[in-house]
mmCIF file of C-alpha atoms in Angstrom:
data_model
loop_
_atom_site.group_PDB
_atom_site.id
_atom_site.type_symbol
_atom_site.label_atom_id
_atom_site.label_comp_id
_atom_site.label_asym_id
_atom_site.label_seq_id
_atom_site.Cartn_x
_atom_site.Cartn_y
_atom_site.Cartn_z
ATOM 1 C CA UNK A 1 25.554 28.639 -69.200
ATOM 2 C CA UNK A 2 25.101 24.977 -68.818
ATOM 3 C CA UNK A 3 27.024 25.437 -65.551
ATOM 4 C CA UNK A 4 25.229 27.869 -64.131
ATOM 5 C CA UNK A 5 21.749 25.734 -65.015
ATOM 6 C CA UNK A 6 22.858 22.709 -63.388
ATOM 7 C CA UNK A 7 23.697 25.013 -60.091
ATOM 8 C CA UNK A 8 20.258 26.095 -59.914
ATOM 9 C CA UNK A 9 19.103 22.883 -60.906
ATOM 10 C CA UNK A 10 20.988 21.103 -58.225
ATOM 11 C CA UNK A 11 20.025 23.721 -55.715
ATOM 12 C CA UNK A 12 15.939 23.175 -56.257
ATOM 13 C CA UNK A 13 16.704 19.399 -55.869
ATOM 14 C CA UNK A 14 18.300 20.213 -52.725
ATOM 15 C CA UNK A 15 15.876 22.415 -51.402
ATOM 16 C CA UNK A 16 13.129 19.613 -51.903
ATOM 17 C CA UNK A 17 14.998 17.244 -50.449
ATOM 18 C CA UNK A 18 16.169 19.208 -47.683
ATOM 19 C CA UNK A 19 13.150 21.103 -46.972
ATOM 20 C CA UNK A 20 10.325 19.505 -48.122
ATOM 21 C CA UNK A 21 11.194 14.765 -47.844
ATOM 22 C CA UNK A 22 13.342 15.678 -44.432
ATOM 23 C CA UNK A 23 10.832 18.166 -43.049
ATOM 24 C CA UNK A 24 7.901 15.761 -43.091
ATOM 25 C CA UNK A 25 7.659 13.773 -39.555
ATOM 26 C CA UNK A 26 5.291 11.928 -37.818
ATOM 27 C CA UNK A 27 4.722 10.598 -34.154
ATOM 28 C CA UNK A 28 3.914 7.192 -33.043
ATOM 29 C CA UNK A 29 1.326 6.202 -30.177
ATOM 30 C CA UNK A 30 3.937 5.923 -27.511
ATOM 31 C CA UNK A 31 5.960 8.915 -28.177
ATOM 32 C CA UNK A 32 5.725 12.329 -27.774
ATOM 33 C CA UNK A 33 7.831 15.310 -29.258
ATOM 34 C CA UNK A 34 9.091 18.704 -28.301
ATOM 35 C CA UNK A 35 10.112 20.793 -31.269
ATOM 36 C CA UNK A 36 12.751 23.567 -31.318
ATOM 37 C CA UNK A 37 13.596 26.841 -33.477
ATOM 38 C CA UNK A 38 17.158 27.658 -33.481
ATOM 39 C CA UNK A 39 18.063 25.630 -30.640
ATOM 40 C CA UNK A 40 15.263 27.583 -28.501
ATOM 41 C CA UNK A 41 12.384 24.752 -27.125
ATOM 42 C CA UNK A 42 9.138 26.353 -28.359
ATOM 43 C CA UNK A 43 7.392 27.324 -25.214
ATOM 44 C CA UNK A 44 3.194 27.511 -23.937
ATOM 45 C CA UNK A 45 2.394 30.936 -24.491
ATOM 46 C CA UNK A 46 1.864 32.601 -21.810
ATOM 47 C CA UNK A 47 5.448 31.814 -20.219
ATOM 48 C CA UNK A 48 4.478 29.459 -17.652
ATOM 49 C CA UNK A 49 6.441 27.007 -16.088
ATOM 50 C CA UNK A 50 6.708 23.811 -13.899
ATOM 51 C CA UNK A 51 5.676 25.585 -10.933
ATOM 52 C CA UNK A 52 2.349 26.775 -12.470
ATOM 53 C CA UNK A 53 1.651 22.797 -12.890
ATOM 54 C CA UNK A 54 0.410 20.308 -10.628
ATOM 55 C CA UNK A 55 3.395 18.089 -10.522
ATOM 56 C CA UNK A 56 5.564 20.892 -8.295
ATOM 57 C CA UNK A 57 3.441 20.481 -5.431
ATOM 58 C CA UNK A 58 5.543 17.704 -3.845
ATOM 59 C CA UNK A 59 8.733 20.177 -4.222
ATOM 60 C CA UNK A 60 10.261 21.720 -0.639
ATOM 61 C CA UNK A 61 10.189 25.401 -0.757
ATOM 62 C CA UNK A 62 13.994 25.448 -1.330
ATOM 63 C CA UNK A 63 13.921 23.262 -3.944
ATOM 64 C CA UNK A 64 11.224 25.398 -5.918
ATOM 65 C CA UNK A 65 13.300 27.781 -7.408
ATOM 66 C CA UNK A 66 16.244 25.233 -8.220
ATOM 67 C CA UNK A 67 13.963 23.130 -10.211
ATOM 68 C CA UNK A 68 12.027 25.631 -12.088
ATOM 69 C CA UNK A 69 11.414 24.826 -16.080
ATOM 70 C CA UNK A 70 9.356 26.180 -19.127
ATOM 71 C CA UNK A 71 6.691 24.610 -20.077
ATOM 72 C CA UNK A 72 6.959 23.308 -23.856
ATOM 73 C CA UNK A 73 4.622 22.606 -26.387
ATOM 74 C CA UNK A 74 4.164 19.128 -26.629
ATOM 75 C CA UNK A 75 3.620 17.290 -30.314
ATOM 76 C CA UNK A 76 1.004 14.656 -29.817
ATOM 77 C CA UNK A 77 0.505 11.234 -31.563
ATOM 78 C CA UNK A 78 -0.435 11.264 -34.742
ATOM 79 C CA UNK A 79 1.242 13.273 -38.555
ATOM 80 C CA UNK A 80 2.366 13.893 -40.430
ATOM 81 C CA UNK A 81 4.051 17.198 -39.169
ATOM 82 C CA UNK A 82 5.992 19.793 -41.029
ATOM 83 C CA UNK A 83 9.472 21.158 -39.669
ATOM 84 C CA UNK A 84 11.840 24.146 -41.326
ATOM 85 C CA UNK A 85 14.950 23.242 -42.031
ATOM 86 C CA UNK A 86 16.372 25.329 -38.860
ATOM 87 C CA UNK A 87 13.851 23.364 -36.544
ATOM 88 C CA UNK A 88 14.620 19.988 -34.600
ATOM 89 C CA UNK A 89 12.380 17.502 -33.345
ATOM 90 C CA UNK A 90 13.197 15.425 -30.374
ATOM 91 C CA UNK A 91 11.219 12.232 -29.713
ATOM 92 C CA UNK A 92 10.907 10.559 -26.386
ATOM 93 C CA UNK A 93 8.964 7.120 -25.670
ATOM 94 C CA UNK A 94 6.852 7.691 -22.595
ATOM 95 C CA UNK A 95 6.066 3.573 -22.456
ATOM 96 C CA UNK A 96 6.514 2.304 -19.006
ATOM 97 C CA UNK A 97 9.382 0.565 -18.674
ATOM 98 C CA UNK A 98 10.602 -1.695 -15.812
ATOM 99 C CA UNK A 99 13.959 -2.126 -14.480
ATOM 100 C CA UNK A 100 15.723 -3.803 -11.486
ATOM 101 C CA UNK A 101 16.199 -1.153 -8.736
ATOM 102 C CA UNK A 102 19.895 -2.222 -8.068
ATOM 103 C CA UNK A 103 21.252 -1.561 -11.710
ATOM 104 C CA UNK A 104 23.093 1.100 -12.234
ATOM 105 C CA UNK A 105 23.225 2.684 -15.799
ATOM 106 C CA UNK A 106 26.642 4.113 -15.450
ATOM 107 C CA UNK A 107 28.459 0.882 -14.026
ATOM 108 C CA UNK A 108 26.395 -2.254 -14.713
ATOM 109 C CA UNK A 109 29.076 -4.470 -13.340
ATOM 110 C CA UNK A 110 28.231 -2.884 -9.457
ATOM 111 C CA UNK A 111 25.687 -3.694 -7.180
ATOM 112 C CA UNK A 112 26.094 -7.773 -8.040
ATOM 113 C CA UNK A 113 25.753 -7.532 -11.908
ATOM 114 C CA UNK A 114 23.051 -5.074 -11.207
ATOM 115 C CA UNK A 115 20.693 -7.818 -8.835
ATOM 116 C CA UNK A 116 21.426 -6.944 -5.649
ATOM 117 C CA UNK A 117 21.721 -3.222 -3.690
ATOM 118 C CA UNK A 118 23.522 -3.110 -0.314
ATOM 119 C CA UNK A 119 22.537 -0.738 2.281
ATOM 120 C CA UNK A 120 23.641 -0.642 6.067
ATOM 121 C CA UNK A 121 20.818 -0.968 8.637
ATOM 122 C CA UNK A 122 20.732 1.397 11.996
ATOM 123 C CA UNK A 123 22.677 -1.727 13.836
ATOM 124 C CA UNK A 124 25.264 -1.616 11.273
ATOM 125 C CA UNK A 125 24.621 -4.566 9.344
ATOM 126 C CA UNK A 126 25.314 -4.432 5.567
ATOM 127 C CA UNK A 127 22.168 -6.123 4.160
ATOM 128 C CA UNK A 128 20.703 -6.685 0.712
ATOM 129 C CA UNK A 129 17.617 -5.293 -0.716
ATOM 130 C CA UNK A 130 16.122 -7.073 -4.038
ATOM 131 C CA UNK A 131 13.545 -5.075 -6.226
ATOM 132 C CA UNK A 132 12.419 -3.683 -9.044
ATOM 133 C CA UNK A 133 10.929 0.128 -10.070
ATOM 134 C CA UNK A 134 8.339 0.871 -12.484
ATOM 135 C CA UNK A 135 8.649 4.878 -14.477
ATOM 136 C CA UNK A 136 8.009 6.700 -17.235
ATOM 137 C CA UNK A 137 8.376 9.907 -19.239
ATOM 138 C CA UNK A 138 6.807 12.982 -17.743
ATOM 139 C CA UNK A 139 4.516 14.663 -20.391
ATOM 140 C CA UNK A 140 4.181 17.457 -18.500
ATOM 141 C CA UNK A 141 8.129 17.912 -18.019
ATOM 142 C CA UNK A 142 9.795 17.197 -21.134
ATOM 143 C CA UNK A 143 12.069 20.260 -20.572
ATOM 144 C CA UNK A 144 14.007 18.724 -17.723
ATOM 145 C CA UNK A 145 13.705 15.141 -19.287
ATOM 146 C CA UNK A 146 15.801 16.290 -22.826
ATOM 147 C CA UNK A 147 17.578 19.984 -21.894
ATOM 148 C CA UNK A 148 17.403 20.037 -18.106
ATOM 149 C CA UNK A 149 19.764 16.904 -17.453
ATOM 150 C CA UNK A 150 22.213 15.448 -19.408
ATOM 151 C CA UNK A 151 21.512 11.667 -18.516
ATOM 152 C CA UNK A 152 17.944 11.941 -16.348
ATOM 153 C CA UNK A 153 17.903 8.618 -16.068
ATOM 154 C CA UNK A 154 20.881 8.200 -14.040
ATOM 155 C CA UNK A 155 20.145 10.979 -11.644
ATOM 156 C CA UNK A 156 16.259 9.560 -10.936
ATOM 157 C CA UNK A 157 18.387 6.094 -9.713
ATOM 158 C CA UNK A 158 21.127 7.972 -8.140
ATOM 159 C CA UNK A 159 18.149 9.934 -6.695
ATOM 160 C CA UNK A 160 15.846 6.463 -5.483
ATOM 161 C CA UNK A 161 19.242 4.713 -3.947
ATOM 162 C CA UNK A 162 20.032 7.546 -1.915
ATOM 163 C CA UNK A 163 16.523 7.680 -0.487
ATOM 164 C CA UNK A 164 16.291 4.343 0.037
ATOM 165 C CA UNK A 165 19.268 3.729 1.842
ATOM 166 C CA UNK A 166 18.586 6.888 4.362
ATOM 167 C CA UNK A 167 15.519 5.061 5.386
ATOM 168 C CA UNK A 168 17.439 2.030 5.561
ATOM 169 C CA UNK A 169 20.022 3.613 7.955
ATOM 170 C CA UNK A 170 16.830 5.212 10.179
ATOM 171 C CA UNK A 171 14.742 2.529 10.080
ATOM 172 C CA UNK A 172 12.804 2.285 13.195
ATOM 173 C CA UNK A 173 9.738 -0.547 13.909
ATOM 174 C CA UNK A 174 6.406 1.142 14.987
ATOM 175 C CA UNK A 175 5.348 0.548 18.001
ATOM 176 C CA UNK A 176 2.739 -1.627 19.380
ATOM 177 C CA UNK A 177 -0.061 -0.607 21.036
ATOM 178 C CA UNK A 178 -0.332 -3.640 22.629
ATOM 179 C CA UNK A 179 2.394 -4.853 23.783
ATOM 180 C CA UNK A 180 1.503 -7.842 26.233
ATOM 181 C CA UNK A 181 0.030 -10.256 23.614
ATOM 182 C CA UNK A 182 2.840 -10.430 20.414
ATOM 183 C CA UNK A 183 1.439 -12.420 17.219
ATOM 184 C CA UNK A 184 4.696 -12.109 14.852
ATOM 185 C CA UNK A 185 8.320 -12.516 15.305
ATOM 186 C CA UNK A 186 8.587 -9.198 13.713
ATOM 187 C CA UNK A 187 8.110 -7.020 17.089
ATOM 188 C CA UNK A 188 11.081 -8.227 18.729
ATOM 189 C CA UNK A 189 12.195 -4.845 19.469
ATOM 190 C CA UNK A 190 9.570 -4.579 22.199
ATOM 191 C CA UNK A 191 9.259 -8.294 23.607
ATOM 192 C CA UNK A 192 13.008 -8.414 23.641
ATOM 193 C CA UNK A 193 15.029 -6.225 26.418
ATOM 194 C CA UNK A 194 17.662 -5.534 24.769
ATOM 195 C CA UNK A 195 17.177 -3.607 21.413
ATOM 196 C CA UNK A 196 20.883 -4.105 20.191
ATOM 197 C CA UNK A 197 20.652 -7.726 19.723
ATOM 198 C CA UNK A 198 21.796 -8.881 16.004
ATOM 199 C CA UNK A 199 19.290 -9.092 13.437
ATOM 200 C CA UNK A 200 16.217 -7.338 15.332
ATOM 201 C CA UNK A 201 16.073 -4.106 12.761
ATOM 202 C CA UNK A 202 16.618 -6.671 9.496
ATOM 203 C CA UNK A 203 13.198 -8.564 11.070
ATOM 204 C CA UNK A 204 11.894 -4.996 11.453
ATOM 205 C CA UNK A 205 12.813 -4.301 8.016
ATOM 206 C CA UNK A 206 10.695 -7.754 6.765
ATOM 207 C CA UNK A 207 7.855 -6.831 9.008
ATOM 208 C CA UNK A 208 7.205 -3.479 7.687
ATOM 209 C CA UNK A 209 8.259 -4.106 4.005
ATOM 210 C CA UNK A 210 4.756 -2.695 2.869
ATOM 211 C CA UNK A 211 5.267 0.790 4.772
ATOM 212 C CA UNK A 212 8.691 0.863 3.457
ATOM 213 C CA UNK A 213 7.544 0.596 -0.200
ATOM 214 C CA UNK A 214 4.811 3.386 0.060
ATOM 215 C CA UNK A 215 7.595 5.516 2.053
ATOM 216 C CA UNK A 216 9.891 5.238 -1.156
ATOM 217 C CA UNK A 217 6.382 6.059 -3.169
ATOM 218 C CA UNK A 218 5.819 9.289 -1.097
ATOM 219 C CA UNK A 219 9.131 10.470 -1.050
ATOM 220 C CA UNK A 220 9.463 9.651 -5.198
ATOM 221 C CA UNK A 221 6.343 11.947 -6.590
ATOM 222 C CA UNK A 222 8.791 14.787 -6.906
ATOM 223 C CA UNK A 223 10.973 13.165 -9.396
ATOM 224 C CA UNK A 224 8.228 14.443 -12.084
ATOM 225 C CA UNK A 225 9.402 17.989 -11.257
ATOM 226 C CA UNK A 226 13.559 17.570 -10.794
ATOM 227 C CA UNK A 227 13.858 15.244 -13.451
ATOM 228 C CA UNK A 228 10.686 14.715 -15.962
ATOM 229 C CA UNK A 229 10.530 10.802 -15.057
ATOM 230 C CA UNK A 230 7.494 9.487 -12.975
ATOM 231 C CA UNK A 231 8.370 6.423 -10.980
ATOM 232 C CA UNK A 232 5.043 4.638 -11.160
ATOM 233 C CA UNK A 233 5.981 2.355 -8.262
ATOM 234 C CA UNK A 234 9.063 0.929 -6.443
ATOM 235 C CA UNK A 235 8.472 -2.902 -5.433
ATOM 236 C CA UNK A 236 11.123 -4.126 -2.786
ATOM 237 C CA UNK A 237 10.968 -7.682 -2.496
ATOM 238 C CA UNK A 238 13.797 -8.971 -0.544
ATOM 239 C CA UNK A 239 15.684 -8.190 1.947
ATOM 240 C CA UNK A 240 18.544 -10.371 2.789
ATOM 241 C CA UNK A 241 20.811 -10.492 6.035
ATOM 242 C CA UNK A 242 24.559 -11.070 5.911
ATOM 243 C CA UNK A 243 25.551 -14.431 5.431
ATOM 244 C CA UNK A 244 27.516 -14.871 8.986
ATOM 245 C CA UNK A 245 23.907 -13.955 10.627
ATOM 246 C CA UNK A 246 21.578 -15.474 8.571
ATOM 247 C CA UNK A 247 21.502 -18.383 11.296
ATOM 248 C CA UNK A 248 21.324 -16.186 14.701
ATOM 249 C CA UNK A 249 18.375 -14.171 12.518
ATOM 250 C CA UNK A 250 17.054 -17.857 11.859
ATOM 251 C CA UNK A 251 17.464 -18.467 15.248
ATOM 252 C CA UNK A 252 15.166 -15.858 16.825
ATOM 253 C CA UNK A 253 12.894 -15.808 13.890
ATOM 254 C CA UNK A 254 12.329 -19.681 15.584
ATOM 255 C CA UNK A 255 12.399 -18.923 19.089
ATOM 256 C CA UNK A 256 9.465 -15.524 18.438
ATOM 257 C CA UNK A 257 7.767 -17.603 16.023
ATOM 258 C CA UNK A 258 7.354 -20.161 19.272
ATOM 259 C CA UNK A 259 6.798 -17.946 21.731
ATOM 260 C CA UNK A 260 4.171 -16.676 19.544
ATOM 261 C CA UNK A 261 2.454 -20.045 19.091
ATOM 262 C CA UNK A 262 2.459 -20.532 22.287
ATOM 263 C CA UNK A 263 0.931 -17.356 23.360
ATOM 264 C CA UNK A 264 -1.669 -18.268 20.538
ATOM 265 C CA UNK A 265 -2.666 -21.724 21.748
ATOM 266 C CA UNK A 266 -3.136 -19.913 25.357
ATOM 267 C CA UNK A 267 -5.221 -17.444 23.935
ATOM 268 C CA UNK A 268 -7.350 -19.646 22.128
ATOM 269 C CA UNK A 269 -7.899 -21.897 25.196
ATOM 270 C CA UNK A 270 -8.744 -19.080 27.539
ATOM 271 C CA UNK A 271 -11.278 -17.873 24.523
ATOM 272 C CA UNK A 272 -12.807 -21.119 24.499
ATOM 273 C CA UNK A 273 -13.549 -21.143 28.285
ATOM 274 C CA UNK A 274 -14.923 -18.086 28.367
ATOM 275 C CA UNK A 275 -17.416 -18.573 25.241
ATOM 276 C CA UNK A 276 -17.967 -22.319 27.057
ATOM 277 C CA UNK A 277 -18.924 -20.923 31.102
ATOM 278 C CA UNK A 278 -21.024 -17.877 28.712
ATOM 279 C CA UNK A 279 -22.804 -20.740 26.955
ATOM 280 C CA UNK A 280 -23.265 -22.160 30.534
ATOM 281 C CA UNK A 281 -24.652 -19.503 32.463
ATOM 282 C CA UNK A 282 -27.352 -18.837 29.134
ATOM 283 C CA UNK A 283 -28.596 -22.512 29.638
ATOM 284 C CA UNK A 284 -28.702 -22.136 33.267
ATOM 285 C CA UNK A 285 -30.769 -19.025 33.047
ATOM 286 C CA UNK A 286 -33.211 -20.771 30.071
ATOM 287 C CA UNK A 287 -33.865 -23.832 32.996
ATOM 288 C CA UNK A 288 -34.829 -21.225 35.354
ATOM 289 C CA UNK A 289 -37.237 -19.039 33.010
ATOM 290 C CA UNK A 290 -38.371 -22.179 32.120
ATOM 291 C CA UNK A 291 -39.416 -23.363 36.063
ATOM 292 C CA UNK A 292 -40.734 -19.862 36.647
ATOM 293 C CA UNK A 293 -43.288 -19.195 33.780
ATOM 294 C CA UNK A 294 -45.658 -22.177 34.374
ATOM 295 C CA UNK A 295 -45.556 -20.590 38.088
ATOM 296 C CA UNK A 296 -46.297 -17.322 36.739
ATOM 297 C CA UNK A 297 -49.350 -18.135 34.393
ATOM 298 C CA UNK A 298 -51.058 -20.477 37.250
ATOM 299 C CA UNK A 299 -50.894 -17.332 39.154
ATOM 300 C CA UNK A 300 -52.520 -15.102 36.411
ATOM 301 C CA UNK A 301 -54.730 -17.643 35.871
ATOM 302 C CA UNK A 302 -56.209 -17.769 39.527
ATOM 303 C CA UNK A 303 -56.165 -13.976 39.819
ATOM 304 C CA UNK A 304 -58.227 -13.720 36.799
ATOM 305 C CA UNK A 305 -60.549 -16.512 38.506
ATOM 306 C CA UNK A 306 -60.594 -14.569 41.641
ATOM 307 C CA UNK A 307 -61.497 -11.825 40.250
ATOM 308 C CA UNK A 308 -64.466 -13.325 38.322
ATOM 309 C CA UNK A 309 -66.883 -14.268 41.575
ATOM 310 C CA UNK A 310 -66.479 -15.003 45.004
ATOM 311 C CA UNK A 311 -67.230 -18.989 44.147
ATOM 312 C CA UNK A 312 -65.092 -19.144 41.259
ATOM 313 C CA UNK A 313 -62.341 -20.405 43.039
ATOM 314 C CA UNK A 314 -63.633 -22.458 45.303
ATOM 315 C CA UNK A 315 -64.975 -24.510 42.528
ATOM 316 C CA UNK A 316 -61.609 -24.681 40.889
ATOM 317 C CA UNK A 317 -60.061 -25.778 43.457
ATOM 318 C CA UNK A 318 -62.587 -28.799 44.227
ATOM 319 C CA UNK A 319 -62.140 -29.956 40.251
ATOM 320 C CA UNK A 320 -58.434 -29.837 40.883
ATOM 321 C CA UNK A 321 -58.836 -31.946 43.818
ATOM 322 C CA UNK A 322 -61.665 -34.262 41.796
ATOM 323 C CA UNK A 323 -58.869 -34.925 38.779
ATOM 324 C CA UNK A 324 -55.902 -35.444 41.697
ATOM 325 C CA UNK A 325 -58.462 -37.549 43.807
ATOM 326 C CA UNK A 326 -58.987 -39.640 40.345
ATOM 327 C CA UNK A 327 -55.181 -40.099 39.718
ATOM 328 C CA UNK A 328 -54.230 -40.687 43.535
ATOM 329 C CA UNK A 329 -53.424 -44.448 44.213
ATOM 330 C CA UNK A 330 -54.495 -43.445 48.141
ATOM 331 C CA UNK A 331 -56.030 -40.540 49.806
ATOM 332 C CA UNK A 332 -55.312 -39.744 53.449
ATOM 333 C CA UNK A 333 -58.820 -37.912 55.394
ATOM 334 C CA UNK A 334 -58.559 -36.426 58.971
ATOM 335 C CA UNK A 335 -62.153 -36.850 60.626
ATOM 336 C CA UNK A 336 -62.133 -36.351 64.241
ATOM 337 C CA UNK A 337 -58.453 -36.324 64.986
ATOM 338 C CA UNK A 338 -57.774 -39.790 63.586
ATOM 339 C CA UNK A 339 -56.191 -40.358 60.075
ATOM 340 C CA UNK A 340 -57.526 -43.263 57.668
ATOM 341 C CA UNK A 341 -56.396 -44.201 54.613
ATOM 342 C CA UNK A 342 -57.980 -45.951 52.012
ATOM 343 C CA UNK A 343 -58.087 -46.615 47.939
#
């Protein structure tokens, strides 16, 4: 008997342990959980999935049906919760983390320790690209972020390098509309003849490292729906040349960077003659308005005083003559046909 009480005592005791101290959980700020019943995710109702949500938009067609997941009920800040014994909870951080976009999580010891990723330009030139990439847990794809891969993280890396280094590889500069007048050293594939010179797609590269980084954005918004990670944003911010051509790239980076001064000064001068003959011809013109409109009001004037009397004008005339008479140091009269002059 006192056998068989201690059994049943010893099985309560484990049942409240087991089922009601270990089935108590709760869920911090930065975390969110997906619970599961006999090793089955608990689902929305409904049976939707990734494809019914926003975040498969940026899927090809082909890829749609590859990367096609439930959607699970997500456990939200806060507890605490209440799980059966036959239920698991799996917590995931979705904090933004950042890490350098040349580590790699199964080797850390390649790529340089993890600091520096190599990729081969389109005129075969290993070069090195510096950088780092900003992501985060999907909340609306924890299904592919806990059961869909076995190490997501790996695969959205694997994913970012091989992207990367495609563009890399078909890297092209855009062209210039205007070809004739160059400011940078970066469009030496159009001042330059020859577009195999060394070093011309690595400047190219430099030029256009802003279009490069919102190319790897574009081409990254569908890592919510293979993988469950968002990658915020990828920040490349170096790009480094062999060693044995870092001086011929210095080299024409000089000579551009000269012919582009040059082309500035010239510019500059030839915009400072024009603004200086404009200025000139506007002064010239002023002079002239300004000789013509005392002509043009002593005209309106004597219109209006011809048009006020038949005499009007004739006595105008003799007080002009009375005032010039009274400056005049000596006035010249013709009587007869002989001139005398006088003061």
């Amino acid at each position: 008997m006192p056998i068989l009480v201690g059994f049943v005592l010893g099985l309560v005791a484990w049942f409240v342990i087991r089922v009601l101290v270990m089935g108590v959980y709760t869920v911090d700020q930065n975390e969110r959980a997906v619970k599961t019943r006999f090793g089955r995710a608990v689902r929305v109702p409904g049976g939707k999935t990734t494809l019914d949500d926003p975040i498969s938009e940026f899927l090809r067609p082909e890829e749609k049906p590859r990367y096609t997941y439930p959607q699970v009920r997500v456990i939200q800040p806060g507890g605490p919760y209440f799980k059966l014994p036959w239920e698991k909870i799996y917590k995931v951080s979705i904090a933004t983390n950042t890490v350098n976009m040349a580590l790699d999580p199964e080797s850390p010891m390649a790529n340089d320790n993890g600091l520096r990723l190599e990729a081969v330009t389109k005129d075969q030139l290993n070069t090195g690209l510096t950088g780092q990439i900003r992501y985060r847990i999907s909340e609306s794809n924890l299904y592919a972020y806990i059961f869909g891969t076995k190490k997501p993280f790996v695969h959205v890396m694997a994913y970012f390098v091989s992207v990367l280094r495609q563009r890399i590889a078909n890297f092209e500069a855009k062209a210039d509309p205007n070809p004739d007048i160059k400011g940078d050293a970066g469009s030496a594939a159009t001042v330059l003849p020859s577009k195999e010179m060394t070093g011309i797609s690595i400047n190219d590269l430099r030029k256009n490292l802003r279009d490069l980084n919102e190319y790897m954005d574009q081409e990254c918004r569908s890592a919510p729906a293979r993988y469950g990670v968002i990658l915020d944003a990828s920040l490349i911010t170096g790009i480094d040349p062999p060693p044995d051509v870092e001086s011929a790239l210095a080299a024409i980076n000089t000579a551009h960077n000269q012919v582009s001064s040059d082309i500035s000064l010239a510019q500059a001068s030839a915009d400072q003659r024009v603004v200086q003959s404009k200025r000139a011809v506007e002064i010239e013109t002023l002079k002239a308005q300004a000789e013509v409109e005392p002509i043009k009001s002593l005209a309106a004037q004597l219109a209006q005083l011809h048009g006020a009397g038949p005499n009007v004008l004739g006595a105008y005339l003799r007080n002009v003559r009375l005032a010039l008479y009274d400056k005049a140091q000596q006035v010249f009269l013709q009587a007869g046909g002989l001139q005398t002059g006088g003061k």
